[in-house]
Amino acid sequence: MATGMIENWGNIDVYGPIYPFVGSEGFLAIAGIAFWIIWHIWQLKAESREFEEDVEKIKQRGGVGSVLDAEAKRETSDLTGG
Amino acid sequence: MSNELSSLVVIFTEFYYWVTVVFMFLIHVGFCMYEVGASRYKSHMHTLMKNTMLIPLVTITFFFFGWWIYFAFVNGPGINGGLVSAPWATPWSELMGGHMGGLATQDTLTVDDTAYWSRINGVFWAAFLLFSWTAASIVSGSVIERIRPSAFWILAVLIGSVTWIIDAAWGWSWNGWMVQLLGYHDAYASGVIHAIAGGFALGVLVVLGPRIGKFAPDGTPRDINPHNPWLVTIGLFLIYTGFWGFYVACNIPIIDVYGGAMLDVADKSYFSATNIYLQPTTLSAITFNFLMSLSGGLMAAYIVSKGDAFWTYSGGLAGVIGASAGNDLYHPIQAMLIGAFVVVIIYRMHFWVERRFKIDDAVGAVAVHGYAGFLGVVIAGFMLWGYPSSPFEGYAPITPWGQFLGAIIMFFVLGFFPALIASKILNGMGLLRIPREIEMVGLDINTEEQREEDARALREAIRSEA
């Protein structure tokens, strides 16, 4: 069993590709592009869900004004080490 | 690789580009620091991740199709010929991986392909890729605190792996149609990186709109100050540092200018570094000009901004960008004066556009990169009027009109309009801008609340131990 084309390093001057599974490059390209597109779709859905939850959370906290007041307190506390 | 001297040239070239990549990484570190420093406290984690995640997304897409575009699109296609075959740059090519330059297993590759590209492909690809990150990162800063990260990442792929590399194929390669037909000259990428990125940022900003609170009801702009000016300044210093690598990456380190298919001068050799057009230059020349244009930009920006640190640093960058198109050939004092002149213009243009069109460019990227890059290309047309654009016979010489047309192509055709169209599509789908309430309270609402809860829990734990 050998995954690559390298049998020994004595013929290195004639070797071409040295990675394993030479010949699978077309499949790898398709798999890589699929991974990229699926990532965008997953991220887009996760982000939409996160924003929906955040908007709901802001409502539950009494609206934008209340959240901003809490932020201001937090920033003051950070600055004063409280 | 059996001859010591020729092997040394190959391995030196390989190492040379590798070093430039490491230096250019600092540009991205700088952009991240700059953006985080410029954003407000309540959004800085999302701002950081927005910029960070463009790295993998642009990298993989530049592997999948960006690198191939650079070689395949030199003729347009359809302007000066058709698509050009580039079997070493397709994502399924065996030369897009570890290769010793020996026998190819794919029929599309020639012996010359494997001999030339086996050791250069990865490092050359990476040098261009770091330019791609830079192009996308320039846009990133201008849209902070209101763009959806998902939308930005799609736009980052568009500029980083499609539009900028088309402009490089057209105007930043030895055989691009703009070089051949227009005599386009842009040695250190005033147009091909900065004008396009600035134009792209403007296209996004037109659709995205300003941050809430940026403009008073009467249209007067308000200052939204950086939450950490020190991070901003260190970030800009790091961008300067990485810019050295960028300049060096724009050169080919060693080539026989009298040999090969270029001048083909019989019985003579002339080994030199060249720019991307294979025209001889020296690292010494560009070192003079980099520092002198940086200095011109800093000095002018200090005067026009009355010592404002943010604009003084940005002006240094704009000074270099404004002189970059011709910094392979300018005299250092010319580079300094051009850098200073460009900064005066772009500083005034930034505030005029902000007031007139209500464009909220949070970091001044459209001015520092876009207007400075555009002007840099145009100025090179006057300064280098009549110079040959290439060592190859039959190419158009450098002219003001060729450069002006080139600047229009960079800023508007490949920068502004693709961004405008893509942003309008994303906006139409409701994916461009974050919800209004979240923008008001900040993107990091969850992170900040969690941090507060963690701190409270820790305080209570410590009290109970006391």
Coordinates of C-alpha atoms in Angstrom, one line a residue:
Chain A
M1 CA 0.0 0.0 0.0
A2 CA 1.4 3.4 -0.9
T3 CA -0.6 6.7 -1.2
G4 CA 2.0 8.5 -3.1
M5 CA 4.3 8.1 -6.1
I6 CA 7.5 8.4 -4.2
E7 CA 9.3 5.1 -3.9
N8 CA 12.7 6.5 -2.7
W9 CA 14.4 9.9 -2.6
G10 CA 17.2 8.7 -4.9
N11 CA 15.3 9.7 -8.1
I12 CA 14.1 13.1 -6.9
D13 CA 15.3 14.8 -10.1
V14 CA 12.6 13.0 -12.1
Y15 CA 9.7 13.3 -9.7
G16 CA 6.8 15.6 -10.3
P17 CA 4.1 15.9 -7.7
I18 CA 5.0 14.7 -4.2
Y19 CA 1.7 14.9 -2.4
P20 CA -0.4 11.7 -1.8
F21 CA -3.3 10.6 -4.0
V22 CA -2.0 12.1 -7.2
G23 CA -4.8 12.0 -9.8
S24 CA -7.5 13.1 -7.3
E25 CA -6.9 16.9 -8.0
G26 CA -10.2 17.3 -9.9
F27 CA -12.2 15.8 -7.0
L28 CA -10.3 17.9 -4.5
A29 CA -11.1 21.1 -6.4
I30 CA -14.8 20.2 -6.4
A31 CA -14.7 19.3 -2.7
G32 CA -12.9 22.5 -1.9
I33 CA -15.3 24.7 -3.8
A34 CA -18.3 22.9 -2.2
F35 CA -16.8 23.5 1.3
W36 CA -16.4 27.2 0.5
I37 CA -20.0 27.7 -0.7
I38 CA -21.5 25.6 2.1
W39 CA -19.5 27.8 4.6
H40 CA -21.1 31.0 3.2
I41 CA -24.6 29.5 3.4
W42 CA -24.1 28.2 6.9
Q43 CA -22.6 31.5 8.1
L44 CA -25.4 33.5 6.5
K45 CA -28.1 31.5 8.3
A46 CA -26.3 31.6 11.6
E47 CA -25.8 35.3 11.4
S48 CA -29.5 35.9 10.5
R49 CA -30.5 33.8 13.5
E50 CA -28.1 35.7 15.8
F51 CA -29.5 39.1 14.7
E52 CA -33.1 37.9 15.2
E53 CA -32.2 36.8 18.8
D54 CA -30.3 40.1 19.4
V55 CA -33.3 42.2 18.3
E56 CA -35.6 40.1 20.5
K57 CA -33.1 40.5 23.4
I58 CA -33.1 44.3 23.0
K59 CA -36.9 44.4 23.2
Q60 CA -36.9 42.3 26.3
R61 CA -34.3 44.6 28.0
G62 CA -36.7 47.6 27.5
G63 CA -35.5 48.8 24.1
V64 CA -32.5 50.5 22.7
G65 CA -32.4 53.2 25.3
S66 CA -32.2 50.8 28.3
V67 CA -29.4 48.8 26.6
L68 CA -27.5 51.9 25.8
D69 CA -27.7 53.0 29.5
A70 CA -26.4 49.6 30.6
E71 CA -23.5 49.9 28.1
A72 CA -22.7 53.4 29.4
K73 CA -22.5 52.0 33.0
R74 CA -20.3 49.1 31.9
E75 CA -17.9 51.5 30.0
T76 CA -17.7 53.7 33.1
S77 CA -17.1 50.7 35.3
D78 CA -14.3 49.6 32.9
L79 CA -12.7 53.0 32.9
T80 CA -12.9 53.4 36.7
G81 CA -11.9 49.8 37.4
G82 CA -15.2 49.2 39.3
Chain B
M1 CA 18.4 21.9 -10.5
S2 CA 21.8 20.3 -11.3
N3 CA 23.6 23.5 -12.0
E4 CA 24.7 25.3 -8.9
L5 CA 24.4 28.9 -10.3
S6 CA 21.0 28.5 -12.0
S7 CA 19.7 26.6 -9.0
L8 CA 20.8 29.5 -6.8
V9 CA 18.8 31.9 -9.0
V10 CA 15.7 29.8 -8.7
I11 CA 16.0 29.2 -5.0
F12 CA 16.8 32.9 -4.4
T13 CA 13.7 33.9 -6.3
E14 CA 11.6 31.4 -4.3
F15 CA 13.0 32.7 -1.1
Y16 CA 12.7 36.4 -2.1
Y17 CA 8.9 36.1 -2.7
W18 CA 8.5 34.1 0.5
V19 CA 10.1 36.9 2.5
T20 CA 7.8 39.5 0.9
V21 CA 4.8 37.5 1.9
V22 CA 5.9 37.5 5.5
F23 CA 6.5 41.3 5.4
M24 CA 3.1 41.8 3.8
F25 CA 1.4 39.9 6.5
L26 CA 2.1 42.9 8.6
I27 CA -0.2 45.0 6.4
H28 CA -3.0 42.8 7.5
V29 CA -2.0 43.0 11.2
G30 CA -1.9 46.7 10.8
F31 CA -5.3 46.9 9.2
C32 CA -6.9 44.8 11.9
M33 CA -5.4 47.0 14.6
Y34 CA -6.4 50.2 12.8
E35 CA -10.0 49.1 12.3
V36 CA -10.4 47.8 15.8
G37 CA -8.9 51.1 17.1
A38 CA -11.2 53.2 14.9
S39 CA -14.4 51.3 15.7
R40 CA -16.3 52.0 18.9
Y41 CA -16.0 49.8 21.9
K42 CA -19.4 48.2 21.4
S43 CA -18.5 46.8 18.0
H44 CA -14.8 46.0 18.1
M45 CA -15.0 42.2 18.3
H46 CA -17.2 42.0 15.2
T47 CA -15.0 44.5 13.5
L48 CA -12.0 42.4 14.1
M49 CA -13.6 39.2 12.9
K50 CA -14.9 40.9 9.8
N51 CA -11.4 41.7 8.8
T52 CA -9.8 38.5 10.0
M53 CA -12.2 36.1 8.2
L54 CA -11.5 37.7 4.8
I55 CA -8.0 36.0 5.1
P56 CA -9.2 32.5 4.6
L57 CA -12.1 33.3 2.3
V58 CA -10.0 35.3 -0.1
T59 CA -7.2 32.8 0.2
I60 CA -9.2 29.8 -0.8
T61 CA -11.0 31.6 -3.6
F62 CA -7.8 33.0 -4.9
F63 CA -6.6 29.3 -5.0
F64 CA -9.8 28.2 -6.8
F65 CA -10.0 30.9 -9.5
G66 CA -8.1 34.1 -8.7
W67 CA -4.7 32.8 -9.8
W68 CA -6.0 31.4 -13.0
I69 CA -7.8 34.7 -13.9
Y70 CA -4.4 36.5 -13.7
F71 CA -3.0 34.5 -16.5
A72 CA -6.1 33.8 -18.5
F73 CA -7.6 37.3 -18.7
V74 CA -4.6 39.3 -20.0
N75 CA -6.4 39.9 -23.3
G76 CA -9.7 41.0 -21.7
P77 CA -10.7 38.4 -23.0
G78 CA -12.2 39.9 -26.2
I79 CA -10.2 43.1 -26.3
N80 CA -6.8 42.0 -27.5
G81 CA -7.4 38.3 -28.1
G82 CA -9.1 35.4 -26.3
L83 CA -8.6 33.5 -23.1
V84 CA -5.1 32.4 -22.5
S85 CA -4.3 28.9 -21.4
A86 CA -2.7 28.7 -17.9
P87 CA -2.7 25.0 -16.9
W88 CA -0.3 25.7 -14.0
A89 CA -2.8 28.0 -12.3
T90 CA -6.1 25.9 -12.3
P91 CA -7.1 24.5 -8.9
W92 CA -6.8 21.0 -10.2
S93 CA -3.2 21.5 -11.6
E94 CA -0.5 19.4 -10.0
L95 CA 1.6 22.5 -10.0
M96 CA -0.7 24.0 -7.4
G97 CA 0.9 21.8 -4.9
G98 CA 4.3 20.4 -3.9
H99 CA 6.2 19.5 -7.0
M100 CA 9.8 18.8 -7.7
G101 CA 9.8 19.9 -11.4
G102 CA 10.2 16.4 -12.9
L103 CA 7.8 14.4 -14.9
A104 CA 4.2 15.8 -15.1
T105 CA 1.3 13.4 -14.7
Q106 CA -1.1 15.8 -16.4
D107 CA -1.1 16.1 -20.2
T108 CA -1.9 19.8 -20.2
L109 CA 1.5 20.6 -18.7
T110 CA 4.7 21.0 -20.7
V111 CA 8.2 20.3 -19.6
D112 CA 8.8 24.1 -19.5
D113 CA 5.7 24.6 -17.3
T114 CA 7.0 22.1 -14.7
A115 CA 10.6 23.4 -14.8
Y116 CA 9.6 27.0 -14.3
W117 CA 6.5 26.9 -12.0
S118 CA 7.3 24.0 -9.7
R119 CA 9.3 26.2 -7.3
I120 CA 7.9 29.6 -8.0
N121 CA 4.1 28.9 -8.2
G122 CA 3.3 28.8 -4.5
V123 CA 5.3 31.9 -3.5
F124 CA 4.3 33.9 -6.5
W125 CA 0.7 33.0 -5.9
A126 CA 1.0 34.0 -2.2
A127 CA 2.6 37.4 -3.1
F128 CA -0.4 38.2 -5.3
L129 CA -2.7 36.8 -2.7
L130 CA -1.4 39.2 -0.1
F131 CA -2.3 42.0 -2.5
S132 CA -5.8 40.5 -2.6
W133 CA -6.1 40.6 1.2
T134 CA -4.9 44.2 1.1
A135 CA -7.5 45.2 -1.5
A136 CA -10.3 43.7 0.5
S137 CA -9.0 45.0 3.8
I138 CA -8.9 48.6 2.4
V139 CA -12.7 48.3 1.8
S140 CA -13.2 46.7 5.2
G141 CA -12.2 49.8 7.2
S142 CA -14.6 52.2 5.4
V143 CA -17.7 50.2 6.1
I144 CA -17.3 49.4 9.8
E145 CA -20.1 49.2 12.4
R146 CA -23.0 48.8 10.0
I147 CA -22.2 46.3 7.2
R148 CA -23.3 42.6 7.8
P149 CA -20.1 40.5 8.0
S150 CA -21.7 38.0 5.6
A151 CA -22.2 40.7 3.0
F152 CA -18.7 42.0 3.5
W153 CA -17.2 38.6 3.0
I154 CA -19.0 38.1 -0.3
L155 CA -17.8 41.6 -1.4
A156 CA -14.3 40.7 -0.2
V157 CA -14.2 37.7 -2.4
L158 CA -15.5 39.8 -5.3
I159 CA -12.6 42.3 -5.1
G160 CA -9.9 40.0 -3.7
S161 CA -10.3 37.1 -6.0
V162 CA -12.1 38.6 -9.1
T163 CA -12.0 42.3 -9.9
W164 CA -8.5 43.3 -8.6
I165 CA -6.9 40.3 -10.3
I166 CA -8.7 41.1 -13.5
D167 CA -7.1 44.6 -13.3
A168 CA -3.7 43.0 -12.6
A169 CA -4.1 40.8 -15.7
W170 CA -5.0 43.8 -17.8
G171 CA -2.6 46.4 -16.4
W172 CA -0.1 44.8 -14.1
S173 CA 1.4 42.0 -16.1
W174 CA 4.1 42.0 -18.8
N175 CA 1.5 41.2 -21.6
G176 CA -1.7 42.7 -20.3
W177 CA -3.8 44.5 -23.0
M178 CA -3.7 47.8 -21.1
V179 CA 0.1 47.7 -21.2
Q180 CA 0.2 46.8 -24.8
L181 CA -2.5 49.1 -26.2
L182 CA -2.6 52.0 -23.7
G183 CA 1.0 52.0 -22.5
Y184 CA -0.3 51.7 -18.9
H185 CA 2.4 52.0 -16.3
D186 CA 1.7 51.4 -12.6
A187 CA 4.8 49.9 -11.2
Y188 CA 3.9 49.8 -7.5
A189 CA 0.1 49.6 -7.8
S190 CA -1.3 53.1 -7.4
G191 CA -4.2 52.1 -9.6
V192 CA -4.2 48.3 -9.6
I193 CA -4.6 48.0 -5.8
H194 CA -5.4 51.4 -4.3
A195 CA -7.6 53.1 -6.9
I196 CA -9.7 50.0 -7.4
A197 CA -10.0 49.4 -3.7
G198 CA -11.0 53.0 -3.0
G199 CA -13.5 53.0 -5.9
F200 CA -14.9 49.7 -4.6
A201 CA -15.3 51.1 -1.1
L202 CA -17.1 54.1 -2.5
G203 CA -19.5 51.9 -4.5
V204 CA -20.4 50.0 -1.3
L205 CA -20.7 53.1 0.8
V206 CA -23.1 54.7 -1.7
V207 CA -25.6 51.9 -1.1
L208 CA -24.7 51.1 2.5
G209 CA -25.2 54.6 3.8
P210 CA -23.7 56.4 6.8
R211 CA -23.5 55.2 10.4
I212 CA -26.5 56.3 12.5
G213 CA -25.7 59.6 14.0
K214 CA -22.9 60.5 11.6
F215 CA -24.8 63.4 10.1
A216 CA -26.8 66.0 11.9
P217 CA -30.4 66.8 10.6
D218 CA -29.0 69.7 8.7
G219 CA -26.4 67.4 7.0
T220 CA -23.4 68.6 9.0
P221 CA -21.0 65.6 9.6
R222 CA -20.2 64.7 13.2
D223 CA -16.9 63.3 14.3
I224 CA -17.1 59.6 15.5
N225 CA -13.7 59.4 17.2
P226 CA -11.7 56.1 17.4
H227 CA -12.1 54.3 20.7
N228 CA -8.3 53.7 20.8
P229 CA -6.1 56.2 18.9
W230 CA -2.9 54.4 20.0
L231 CA -4.1 51.2 18.3
V232 CA -4.8 53.2 15.2
T233 CA -1.4 54.7 15.1
I234 CA 0.4 51.4 15.7
G235 CA -1.7 49.8 13.0
L236 CA -0.7 52.5 10.5
F237 CA 2.9 52.1 11.4
L238 CA 2.6 48.3 10.8
I239 CA 0.9 49.1 7.4
Y240 CA 4.0 51.2 6.5
T241 CA 6.2 48.3 7.5
G242 CA 4.3 45.8 5.4
F243 CA 4.3 48.2 2.5
W244 CA 8.1 47.6 2.2
G245 CA 7.3 44.0 1.5
F246 CA 4.6 45.1 -0.9
Y247 CA 7.1 47.2 -2.9
V248 CA 9.6 44.4 -3.1
A249 CA 7.0 41.9 -4.1
C250 CA 6.2 44.1 -7.1
N251 CA 9.6 43.4 -8.5
I252 CA 11.1 40.3 -10.2
P253 CA 14.4 39.9 -8.3
I254 CA 16.7 38.7 -11.0
I255 CA 16.3 38.2 -14.8
D256 CA 18.5 38.6 -17.9
V257 CA 16.9 41.6 -19.5
Y258 CA 18.9 41.1 -22.7
G259 CA 17.9 37.5 -22.9
G260 CA 14.7 35.5 -23.4
A261 CA 11.9 36.8 -25.6
M262 CA 12.4 40.5 -24.6
L263 CA 15.2 42.6 -26.1
D264 CA 17.2 39.6 -27.3
V265 CA 20.4 41.5 -27.7
A266 CA 22.9 39.2 -29.3
D267 CA 25.9 38.0 -27.2
K268 CA 25.1 40.2 -24.2
S269 CA 23.6 39.6 -20.8
Y270 CA 22.3 42.2 -18.3
F271 CA 21.0 40.7 -15.1
S272 CA 18.8 43.0 -13.1
A273 CA 15.7 43.2 -10.9
T274 CA 12.8 44.4 -13.0
N275 CA 9.3 45.7 -12.3
I276 CA 6.3 43.5 -13.2
Y277 CA 6.6 44.8 -16.8
L278 CA 10.1 43.2 -16.9
Q279 CA 11.6 46.7 -17.2
P280 CA 14.9 47.0 -15.2
T281 CA 14.8 48.8 -11.9
T282 CA 16.8 48.6 -8.6
L283 CA 15.8 48.1 -5.0
S284 CA 17.9 51.1 -4.3
A285 CA 15.8 53.3 -6.6
I286 CA 12.5 52.3 -5.0
T287 CA 13.9 52.6 -1.5
F288 CA 14.8 56.2 -2.2
N289 CA 11.4 56.9 -3.6
F290 CA 9.4 55.0 -1.0
L291 CA 10.9 57.0 1.8
M292 CA 10.8 60.3 0.1
S293 CA 7.2 60.0 -1.0
L294 CA 6.3 58.8 2.5
S295 CA 8.0 61.9 3.9
G296 CA 6.3 64.3 1.4
G297 CA 2.9 62.8 2.3
L298 CA 3.5 63.1 6.1
M299 CA 4.7 66.7 5.9
A300 CA 1.9 67.8 3.7
A301 CA -0.7 66.0 5.8
Y302 CA 0.6 67.5 9.0
I303 CA 0.2 71.0 7.5
V304 CA -3.3 70.5 5.9
S305 CA -4.7 68.6 8.9
K306 CA -3.1 71.0 11.4
G307 CA -1.2 68.2 13.1
D308 CA -4.1 65.7 13.4
A309 CA -2.5 62.4 14.1
F310 CA -5.0 60.3 12.2
W311 CA -4.7 62.3 9.0
T312 CA -0.9 62.8 9.3
Y313 CA -0.4 59.0 9.4
S314 CA -2.9 58.4 6.6
G315 CA -1.2 61.2 4.6
G316 CA 2.1 59.3 4.8
L317 CA 0.3 56.3 3.2
A318 CA -1.4 58.5 0.6
G319 CA 2.0 60.1 -0.3
V320 CA 3.5 56.7 -1.1
I321 CA 0.3 55.6 -3.0
G322 CA 0.3 58.8 -5.0
A323 CA 3.9 58.3 -6.2
S324 CA 3.8 54.5 -6.5
A325 CA 2.8 54.3 -10.2
G326 CA 6.1 55.9 -11.2
N327 CA 8.3 55.2 -8.2
D328 CA 10.5 52.9 -10.3
L329 CA 11.6 55.9 -12.4
Y330 CA 11.0 59.1 -10.5
H331 CA 13.8 61.1 -8.9
P332 CA 13.4 61.0 -5.1
I333 CA 12.6 64.7 -4.9
Q334 CA 9.9 64.3 -7.5
A335 CA 8.5 61.4 -5.5
M336 CA 8.4 63.6 -2.4
L337 CA 6.7 66.5 -4.2
I338 CA 4.2 64.2 -5.8
G339 CA 3.4 62.6 -2.5
A340 CA 2.9 66.0 -0.9
F341 CA 0.7 67.4 -3.7
V342 CA -1.5 64.3 -3.8
V343 CA -2.1 64.5 0.0
V344 CA -3.3 68.1 -0.2
I345 CA -5.8 67.2 -2.9
I346 CA -7.2 64.0 -1.4
Y347 CA -7.6 65.6 2.1
R348 CA -9.8 68.3 0.6
M349 CA -11.7 65.9 -1.6
H350 CA -12.5 63.6 1.4
F351 CA -14.3 66.4 3.3
W352 CA -15.9 67.8 0.2
V353 CA -17.4 64.4 -0.8
E354 CA -18.4 63.7 2.8
R355 CA -20.4 67.0 3.0
R356 CA -21.7 67.0 -0.5
F357 CA -22.8 63.4 -0.9
K358 CA -23.1 62.3 2.8
I359 CA -20.6 59.6 2.3
D360 CA -19.5 58.2 5.7
D361 CA -16.0 56.7 5.0
A362 CA -15.0 55.7 8.6
V363 CA -11.3 55.5 7.9
G364 CA -10.9 57.8 4.9
A365 CA -10.0 54.8 2.7
V366 CA -11.7 56.2 -0.4
A367 CA -9.5 59.3 -0.2
V368 CA -6.2 57.7 1.0
H369 CA -6.4 54.8 -1.4
G370 CA -8.9 55.6 -4.1
Y371 CA -8.3 59.3 -4.9
A372 CA -4.5 59.1 -4.2
G373 CA -4.2 56.0 -6.4
F374 CA -6.2 57.6 -9.2
L375 CA -4.1 60.8 -9.1
G376 CA -0.9 58.7 -8.9
V377 CA -1.7 56.9 -12.1
V378 CA -2.7 60.2 -13.9
I379 CA 0.4 62.1 -12.7
A380 CA 2.7 59.2 -13.9
G381 CA 1.2 59.8 -17.4
F382 CA 2.6 63.4 -17.4
M383 CA 5.8 62.7 -15.6
L384 CA 6.8 59.6 -17.7
W385 CA 5.3 60.8 -21.0
G386 CA 7.0 59.1 -23.9
Y387 CA 8.8 56.4 -21.8
P388 CA 8.5 52.9 -23.2
S389 CA 5.9 51.0 -21.2
S390 CA 7.8 47.7 -21.7
P391 CA 11.0 46.2 -23.0
F392 CA 9.0 44.4 -25.7
E393 CA 8.7 45.8 -29.2
G394 CA 5.4 47.2 -30.4
Y395 CA 3.9 48.3 -27.0
A396 CA 2.3 51.7 -26.7
P397 CA 4.5 54.3 -24.8
I398 CA 3.4 55.9 -21.6
T399 CA 1.0 58.9 -22.2
P400 CA -1.3 61.1 -20.1
W401 CA -4.3 59.9 -22.0
G402 CA -3.4 56.2 -21.6
Q403 CA -2.9 56.7 -17.9
F404 CA -6.1 58.7 -17.5
L405 CA -8.1 56.0 -19.2
G406 CA -6.3 53.4 -17.1
A407 CA -7.2 55.3 -13.9
I408 CA -10.8 55.4 -15.0
I409 CA -10.8 51.6 -15.6
M410 CA -9.2 50.9 -12.2
F411 CA -11.4 53.3 -10.1
F412 CA -14.7 53.1 -11.8
V413 CA -14.9 50.1 -14.3
L414 CA -13.4 47.5 -12.0
G415 CA -13.8 49.2 -8.6
F416 CA -16.9 51.4 -8.2
F417 CA -19.4 49.8 -10.5
P418 CA -19.0 46.1 -9.6
A419 CA -19.3 47.1 -5.9
L420 CA -22.3 49.3 -6.6
I421 CA -24.1 46.5 -8.4
A422 CA -23.2 43.8 -5.9
S423 CA -24.2 46.0 -3.0
K424 CA -27.5 46.8 -4.6
I425 CA -28.2 43.1 -5.0
L426 CA -27.2 42.3 -1.4
N427 CA -29.3 45.3 -0.2
G428 CA -32.3 44.2 -2.3
M429 CA -32.1 40.8 -0.5
G430 CA -31.9 42.5 2.9
L431 CA -28.4 41.2 3.5
L432 CA -26.2 44.3 3.3
R433 CA -26.8 46.2 6.5
I434 CA -27.3 45.1 10.1
P435 CA -30.6 45.7 11.8
R436 CA -31.1 49.3 13.0
E437 CA -31.5 48.3 16.7
I438 CA -28.3 46.3 16.7
E439 CA -26.4 49.1 15.0
M440 CA -27.5 51.4 17.8
V441 CA -26.5 49.2 20.7
G442 CA -23.5 47.7 18.9
L443 CA -22.7 44.4 17.3
D444 CA -21.0 43.1 20.4
I445 CA -24.0 43.1 22.6
N446 CA -23.8 39.4 23.5
T447 CA -20.0 39.5 24.0
E448 CA -20.2 42.5 26.3
E449 CA -23.0 41.1 28.4
Q450 CA -21.3 37.8 28.7
R451 CA -18.1 39.6 29.8
E452 CA -20.0 41.4 32.4
E453 CA -21.6 38.2 33.7
D454 CA -18.2 36.4 33.8
A455 CA -16.7 39.3 35.8
R456 CA -19.6 39.3 38.2
A457 CA -19.4 35.5 38.7
L458 CA -15.6 35.8 39.3
R459 CA -16.1 38.7 41.8
E460 CA -18.7 36.6 43.7
A461 CA -16.4 33.6 43.7
I462 CA -13.5 35.6 45.1
R463 CA -15.8 37.1 47.8
S464 CA -16.9 33.7 48.9
E465 CA -13.3 32.6 49.2
A466 CA -12.4 35.7 51.3

